[in-house]
């Protein structure tokens, strides 16, 4: 962070968050083409999720519904 340490002593949390957002992002290092450095193939995305089961149950007797 290029801001001075004194800013951290006197700035509000929101001011510090804004200062961090305004900092330029570091450039990512170029990826090497070596097979030893390569990441494994990403896993395929899973299929659609099953429908969730209802979590509220209803019980009745002769007089009441719970």
PDB file of N, CA and C in Angstrom:
ATOM      1  N   UNK A   1       0.858  -1.168   0.000  1.00  0.00           N
ATOM      2  CA  UNK A   1       0.000   0.000   0.000  1.00  0.00           C
ATOM      3  C   UNK A   1       0.901   1.227   0.000  1.00  0.00           C
ATOM      4  N   UNK A   2       0.630   2.179  -0.833  1.00  0.00           N
ATOM      5  CA  UNK A   2       1.515   3.334  -0.949  1.00  0.00           C
ATOM      6  C   UNK A   2       1.150   4.464   0.004  1.00  0.00           C
ATOM      7  N   UNK A   3       0.111   4.309   0.801  1.00  0.00           N
ATOM      8  CA  UNK A   3      -0.253   5.363   1.745  1.00  0.00           C
ATOM      9  C   UNK A   3       0.711   5.338   2.913  1.00  0.00           C
ATOM     10  N   UNK A   4       0.843   6.450   3.558  1.00  0.00           N
ATOM     11  CA  UNK A   4       1.784   6.544   4.674  1.00  0.00           C
ATOM     12  C   UNK A   4       1.207   5.869   5.909  1.00  0.00           C
ATOM     13  N   UNK A   5       2.052   5.382   6.800  1.00  0.00           N
ATOM     14  CA  UNK A   5       1.543   4.731   8.017  1.00  0.00           C
ATOM     15  C   UNK A   5       0.702   5.665   8.878  1.00  0.00           C
ATOM     16  N   UNK A   6       0.949   6.967   8.809  1.00  0.00           N
ATOM     17  CA  UNK A   6       0.170   7.888   9.636  1.00  0.00           C
ATOM     18  C   UNK A   6      -1.293   7.921   9.214  1.00  0.00           C
ATOM     19  N   UNK A   7      -1.584   7.620   7.952  1.00  0.00           N
ATOM     20  CA  UNK A   7      -2.974   7.593   7.502  1.00  0.00           C
ATOM     21  C   UNK A   7      -3.750   6.533   8.280  1.00  0.00           C
ATOM     22  N   UNK A   8      -3.133   5.394   8.522  1.00  0.00           N
ATOM     23  CA  UNK A   8      -3.804   4.322   9.249  1.00  0.00           C
ATOM     24  C   UNK A   8      -4.116   4.727  10.683  1.00  0.00           C
ATOM     25  N   UNK A   9      -3.341   5.626  11.249  1.00  0.00           N
ATOM     26  CA  UNK A   9      -3.586   6.059  12.625  1.00  0.00           C
ATOM     27  C   UNK A   9      -4.758   7.024  12.724  1.00  0.00           C
ATOM     28  N   UNK A  10      -5.008   7.803  11.666  1.00  0.00           N
ATOM     29  CA  UNK A  10      -5.979   8.890  11.761  1.00  0.00           C
ATOM     30  C   UNK A  10      -7.194   8.726  10.854  1.00  0.00           C
ATOM     31  N   UNK A  11      -7.188   7.760   9.958  1.00  0.00           N
ATOM     32  CA  UNK A  11      -8.300   7.608   9.017  1.00  0.00           C
ATOM     33  C   UNK A  11      -9.372   6.697   9.601  1.00  0.00           C
ATOM     34  N   UNK A  12     -10.593   6.893   9.120  1.00  0.00           N
ATOM     35  CA  UNK A  12     -11.679   6.006   9.537  1.00  0.00           C
ATOM     36  C   UNK A  12     -11.572   4.703   8.746  1.00  0.00           C
ATOM     37  N   UNK A  13     -12.325   3.721   9.180  1.00  0.00           N
ATOM     38  CA  UNK A  13     -12.316   2.433   8.489  1.00  0.00           C
ATOM     39  C   UNK A  13     -12.779   2.614   7.049  1.00  0.00           C
ATOM     40  N   UNK A  14     -13.818   3.408   6.839  1.00  0.00           N
ATOM     41  CA  UNK A  14     -14.310   3.629   5.477  1.00  0.00           C
ATOM     42  C   UNK A  14     -13.263   4.327   4.622  1.00  0.00           C
ATOM     43  N   UNK A  15     -12.528   5.267   5.188  1.00  0.00           N
ATOM     44  CA  UNK A  15     -11.476   5.939   4.424  1.00  0.00           C
ATOM     45  C   UNK A  15     -10.375   4.956   4.044  1.00  0.00           C
ATOM     46  N   UNK A  16     -10.018   4.068   4.959  1.00  0.00           N
ATOM     47  CA  UNK A  16      -8.994   3.072   4.651  1.00  0.00           C
ATOM     48  C   UNK A  16      -9.475   2.103   3.577  1.00  0.00           C
ATOM     49  N   UNK A  17     -10.732   1.688   3.659  1.00  0.00           N
ATOM     50  CA  UNK A  17     -11.271   0.786   2.635  1.00  0.00           C
ATOM     51  C   UNK A  17     -11.276   1.461   1.269  1.00  0.00           C
ATOM     52  N   UNK A  18     -11.641   2.736   1.238  1.00  0.00           N
ATOM     53  CA  UNK A  18     -11.631   3.467  -0.026  1.00  0.00           C
ATOM     54  C   UNK A  18     -10.220   3.573  -0.569  1.00  0.00           C
ATOM     55  N   UNK A  19      -9.249   3.853   0.296  1.00  0.00           N
ATOM     56  CA  UNK A  19      -7.859   3.964  -0.146  1.00  0.00           C
ATOM     57  C   UNK A  19      -7.368   2.645  -0.721  1.00  0.00           C
ATOM     58  N   UNK A  20      -7.758   1.543  -0.104  1.00  0.00           N
ATOM     59  CA  UNK A  20      -7.338   0.235  -0.608  1.00  0.00           C
ATOM     60  C   UNK A  20      -7.968  -0.034  -1.968  1.00  0.00           C
ATOM     61  N   UNK A  21      -9.242   0.321  -2.135  1.00  0.00           N
ATOM     62  CA  UNK A  21      -9.911   0.111  -3.423  1.00  0.00           C
ATOM     63  C   UNK A  21      -9.262   0.928  -4.528  1.00  0.00           C
ATOM     64  N   UNK A  22      -8.736   2.108  -4.184  1.00  0.00           N
ATOM     65  CA  UNK A  22      -8.149   2.987  -5.192  1.00  0.00           C
ATOM     66  C   UNK A  22      -6.725   2.599  -5.557  1.00  0.00           C
ATOM     67  N   UNK A  23      -6.089   1.744  -4.755  1.00  0.00           N
ATOM     68  CA  UNK A  23      -4.725   1.304  -5.062  1.00  0.00           C
ATOM     69  C   UNK A  23      -4.727   0.518  -6.365  1.00  0.00           C
ATOM     70  N   UNK A  24      -3.704   0.705  -7.200  1.00  0.00           N
ATOM     71  CA  UNK A  24      -3.643  -0.097  -8.428  1.00  0.00           C
ATOM     72  C   UNK A  24      -3.387  -1.561  -8.093  1.00  0.00           C
ATOM     73  N   UNK A  25      -4.005  -2.436  -8.848  1.00  0.00           N
ATOM     74  CA  UNK A  25      -3.831  -3.874  -8.643  1.00  0.00           C
ATOM     75  C   UNK A  25      -2.462  -4.303  -9.162  1.00  0.00           C
ATOM     76  N   UNK A  26      -1.808  -5.235  -8.483  1.00  0.00           N
ATOM     77  CA  UNK A  26      -0.531  -5.735  -9.001  1.00  0.00           C
ATOM     78  C   UNK A  26      -0.778  -6.547 -10.268  1.00  0.00           C
ATOM     79  N   UNK A  27       0.170  -6.495 -11.181  1.00  0.00           N
ATOM     80  CA  UNK A  27       0.020  -7.257 -12.416  1.00  0.00           C
ATOM     81  C   UNK A  27       0.328  -8.720 -12.126  1.00  0.00           C
ATOM     82  N   UNK A  28      -0.485  -9.624 -12.631  1.00  0.00           N
ATOM     83  CA  UNK A  28      -0.225 -11.039 -12.376  1.00  0.00           C
ATOM     84  C   UNK A  28       1.027 -11.491 -13.119  1.00  0.00           C
ATOM     85  N   UNK A  29       1.738 -12.432 -12.510  1.00  0.00           N
ATOM     86  CA  UNK A  29       2.934 -12.942 -13.160  1.00  0.00           C
ATOM     87  C   UNK A  29       2.516 -13.819 -14.334  1.00  0.00           C
ATOM     88  N   UNK A  30       3.272 -13.768 -15.437  1.00  0.00           N
ATOM     89  CA  UNK A  30       2.897 -14.591 -16.598  1.00  0.00           C
ATOM     90  C   UNK A  30       3.007 -16.073 -16.252  1.00  0.00           C
ATOM     91  N   UNK A  31       2.071 -16.842 -16.776  1.00  0.00           N
ATOM     92  CA  UNK A  31       2.082 -18.274 -16.511  1.00  0.00           C
ATOM     93  C   UNK A  31       3.117 -18.940 -17.400  1.00  0.00           C
ATOM     94  N   UNK A  32       3.839 -19.872 -16.826  1.00  0.00           N
ATOM     95  CA  UNK A  32       4.831 -20.590 -17.621  1.00  0.00           C
ATOM     96  C   UNK A  32       4.149 -21.725 -18.371  1.00  0.00           C
ATOM     97  N   UNK A  33       4.740 -22.134 -19.452  1.00  0.00           N
ATOM     98  CA  UNK A  33       4.175 -23.193 -20.269  1.00  0.00           C
ATOM     99  C   UNK A  33       4.722 -24.564 -19.882  1.00  0.00           C
ATOM    100  N   UNK A  34       5.503 -24.640 -18.833  1.00  0.00           N
ATOM    101  CA  UNK A  34       6.089 -25.903 -18.410  1.00  0.00           C
ATOM    102  C   UNK A  34       4.999 -26.840 -17.909  1.00  0.00           C
ATOM    103  N   UNK A  35       5.103 -28.126 -18.260  1.00  0.00           N
ATOM    104  CA  UNK A  35       4.086 -29.069 -17.814  1.00  0.00           C
ATOM    105  C   UNK A  35       4.153 -29.309 -16.314  1.00  0.00           C
ATOM    106  N   UNK A  36       5.313 -29.038 -15.706  1.00  0.00           N
ATOM    107  CA  UNK A  36       5.452 -29.227 -14.267  1.00  0.00           C
ATOM    108  C   UNK A  36       4.792 -28.098 -13.487  1.00  0.00           C
ATOM    109  N   UNK A  37       4.709 -26.913 -14.071  1.00  0.00           N
ATOM    110  CA  UNK A  37       4.112 -25.771 -13.399  1.00  0.00           C
ATOM    111  C   UNK A  37       2.620 -25.654 -13.683  1.00  0.00           C
ATOM    112  N   UNK A  38       2.149 -26.378 -14.683  1.00  0.00           N
ATOM    113  CA  UNK A  38       0.751 -26.240 -15.095  1.00  0.00           C
ATOM    114  C   UNK A  38      -0.169 -26.803 -14.019  1.00  0.00           C
ATOM    115  N   UNK A  39      -1.307 -26.158 -13.859  1.00  0.00           N
ATOM    116  CA  UNK A  39      -2.304 -26.637 -12.916  1.00  0.00           C
ATOM    117  C   UNK A  39      -3.062 -27.791 -13.556  1.00  0.00           C
ATOM    118  N   UNK A  40      -3.573 -28.714 -12.764  1.00  0.00           N
ATOM    119  CA  UNK A  40      -4.358 -29.803 -13.349  1.00  0.00           C
ATOM    120  C   UNK A  40      -5.628 -29.256 -13.986  1.00  0.00           C
ATOM    121  N   UNK A  41      -6.189 -30.048 -14.891  1.00  0.00           N
ATOM    122  CA  UNK A  41      -7.411 -29.618 -15.564  1.00  0.00           C
ATOM    123  C   UNK A  41      -8.492 -29.358 -14.526  1.00  0.00           C
ATOM    124  N   UNK A  42      -9.257 -28.277 -14.712  1.00  0.00           N
ATOM    125  CA  UNK A  42     -10.320 -27.989 -13.739  1.00  0.00           C
ATOM    126  C   UNK A  42     -11.390 -29.071 -13.803  1.00  0.00           C
ATOM    127  N   UNK A  43     -12.028 -29.309 -12.670  1.00  0.00           N
ATOM    128  CA  UNK A  43     -13.092 -30.307 -12.614  1.00  0.00           C
ATOM    129  C   UNK A  43     -14.307 -29.771 -13.356  1.00  0.00           C
ATOM    130  N   UNK A  44     -15.035 -30.638 -14.043  1.00  0.00           N
ATOM    131  CA  UNK A  44     -16.253 -30.157 -14.715  1.00  0.00           C
ATOM    132  C   UNK A  44     -17.271 -29.706 -13.676  1.00  0.00           C
ATOM    133  N   UNK A  45     -18.087 -28.767 -14.071  1.00  0.00           N
ATOM    134  CA  UNK A  45     -19.091 -28.256 -13.140  1.00  0.00           C
ATOM    135  C   UNK A  45     -20.136 -29.333 -12.880  1.00  0.00           C
ATOM    136  N   UNK A  46     -20.583 -29.457 -11.634  1.00  0.00           N
ATOM    137  CA  UNK A  46     -21.591 -30.481 -11.337  1.00  0.00           C
ATOM    138  C   UNK A  46     -22.921 -30.133 -11.985  1.00  0.00           C
ATOM    139  N   UNK A  47     -23.755 -31.138 -12.134  1.00  0.00           N
ATOM    140  CA  UNK A  47     -25.071 -30.941 -12.734  1.00  0.00           C
ATOM    141  C   UNK A  47     -25.968 -30.136 -11.817  1.00  0.00           C
ATOM    142  N   UNK A  48     -27.227 -29.987 -12.195  1.00  0.00           N
ATOM    143  CA  UNK A  48     -28.147 -29.196 -11.355  1.00  0.00           C
ATOM    144  C   UNK A  48     -28.333 -29.858  -9.995  1.00  0.00           C
ATOM    145  N   UNK A  49     -28.523 -29.030  -9.002  1.00  0.00           N
ATOM    146  CA  UNK A  49     -28.721 -29.530  -7.639  1.00  0.00           C
ATOM    147  C   UNK A  49     -30.118 -30.133  -7.514  1.00  0.00           C
ATOM    148  N   UNK A  50     -30.258 -31.170  -6.680  1.00  0.00           N
ATOM    149  CA  UNK A  50     -31.598 -31.738  -6.471  1.00  0.00           C
ATOM    150  C   UNK A  50     -32.465 -30.756  -5.692  1.00  0.00           C
ATOM    151  N   UNK A  51     -33.762 -30.927  -5.848  1.00  0.00           N
ATOM    152  CA  UNK A  51     -34.700 -30.063  -5.131  1.00  0.00           C
ATOM    153  C   UNK A  51     -34.540 -30.286  -3.628  1.00  0.00           C
ATOM    154  N   UNK A  52     -34.518 -29.220  -2.835  1.00  0.00           N
ATOM    155  CA  UNK A  52     -34.403 -29.403  -1.382  1.00  0.00           C
ATOM    156  C   UNK A  52     -35.683 -30.007  -0.815  1.00  0.00           C
ATOM    157  N   UNK A  53     -35.512 -30.798   0.217  1.00  0.00           N
ATOM    158  CA  UNK A  53     -36.663 -31.402   0.881  1.00  0.00           C
ATOM    159  C   UNK A  53     -37.314 -30.359   1.783  1.00  0.00           C
ATOM    160  N   UNK A  54     -38.635 -30.374   1.904  1.00  0.00           N
ATOM    161  CA  UNK A  54     -39.287 -29.400   2.785  1.00  0.00           C
ATOM    162  C   UNK A  54     -38.825 -29.590   4.228  1.00  0.00           C
ATOM    163  N   UNK A  55     -38.628 -28.489   4.912  1.00  0.00           N
ATOM    164  CA  UNK A  55     -38.146 -28.572   6.288  1.00  0.00           C
ATOM    165  C   UNK A  55     -39.248 -28.305   7.309  1.00  0.00           C
ATOM    166  N   UNK A  56     -40.445 -27.995   6.852  1.00  0.00           N
ATOM    167  CA  UNK A  56     -41.557 -27.736   7.761  1.00  0.00           C
ATOM    168  C   UNK A  56     -42.524 -28.903   7.640  1.00  0.00           C
ATOM    169  N   UNK A  57     -42.898 -29.459   8.759  1.00  0.00           N
ATOM    170  CA  UNK A  57     -43.840 -30.580   8.726  1.00  0.00           C
ATOM    171  C   UNK A  57     -45.161 -30.154   9.360  1.00  0.00           C
ATOM    172  N   UNK A  58     -46.201 -30.870   8.990  1.00  0.00           N
ATOM    173  CA  UNK A  58     -47.533 -30.545   9.482  1.00  0.00           C
ATOM    174  C   UNK A  58     -48.120 -31.817  10.094  1.00  0.00           C
ATOM    175  N   UNK A  59     -48.608 -31.696  11.308  1.00  0.00           N
ATOM    176  CA  UNK A  59     -49.207 -32.831  12.005  1.00  0.00           C
ATOM    177  C   UNK A  59     -50.620 -32.449  12.405  1.00  0.00           C
ATOM    178  N   UNK A  60     -51.542 -33.358  12.184  1.00  0.00           N
ATOM    179  CA  UNK A  60     -52.932 -33.074  12.571  1.00  0.00           C
ATOM    180  C   UNK A  60     -53.467 -34.219  13.416  1.00  0.00           C
ATOM    181  N   UNK A  61     -54.409 -33.893  14.267  1.00  0.00           N
ATOM    182  CA  UNK A  61     -55.164 -34.908  14.991  1.00  0.00           C
ATOM    183  C   UNK A  61     -56.635 -34.547  14.844  1.00  0.00           C
ATOM    184  N   UNK A  62     -57.485 -35.105  15.651  1.00  0.00           N
ATOM    185  CA  UNK A  62     -58.918 -34.866  15.497  1.00  0.00           C
ATOM    186  C   UNK A  62     -59.307 -33.410  15.728  1.00  0.00           C
ATOM    187  N   UNK A  63     -58.572 -32.698  16.592  1.00  0.00           N
ATOM    188  CA  UNK A  63     -58.969 -31.341  16.945  1.00  0.00           C
ATOM    189  C   UNK A  63     -58.054 -30.254  16.411  1.00  0.00           C
ATOM    190  N   UNK A  64     -56.763 -30.518  16.324  1.00  0.00           N
ATOM    191  CA  UNK A  64     -55.809 -29.452  16.033  1.00  0.00           C
ATOM    192  C   UNK A  64     -54.884 -29.800  14.874  1.00  0.00           C
ATOM    193  N   UNK A  65     -54.355 -28.724  14.292  1.00  0.00           N
ATOM    194  CA  UNK A  65     -53.292 -28.862  13.305  1.00  0.00           C
ATOM    195  C   UNK A  65     -52.054 -28.228  13.901  1.00  0.00           C
ATOM    196  N   UNK A  66     -50.947 -28.949  13.921  1.00  0.00           N
ATOM    197  CA  UNK A  66     -49.712 -28.449  14.523  1.00  0.00           C
ATOM    198  C   UNK A  66     -48.731 -28.085  13.446  1.00  0.00           C
TER     199      UNK A  66
END
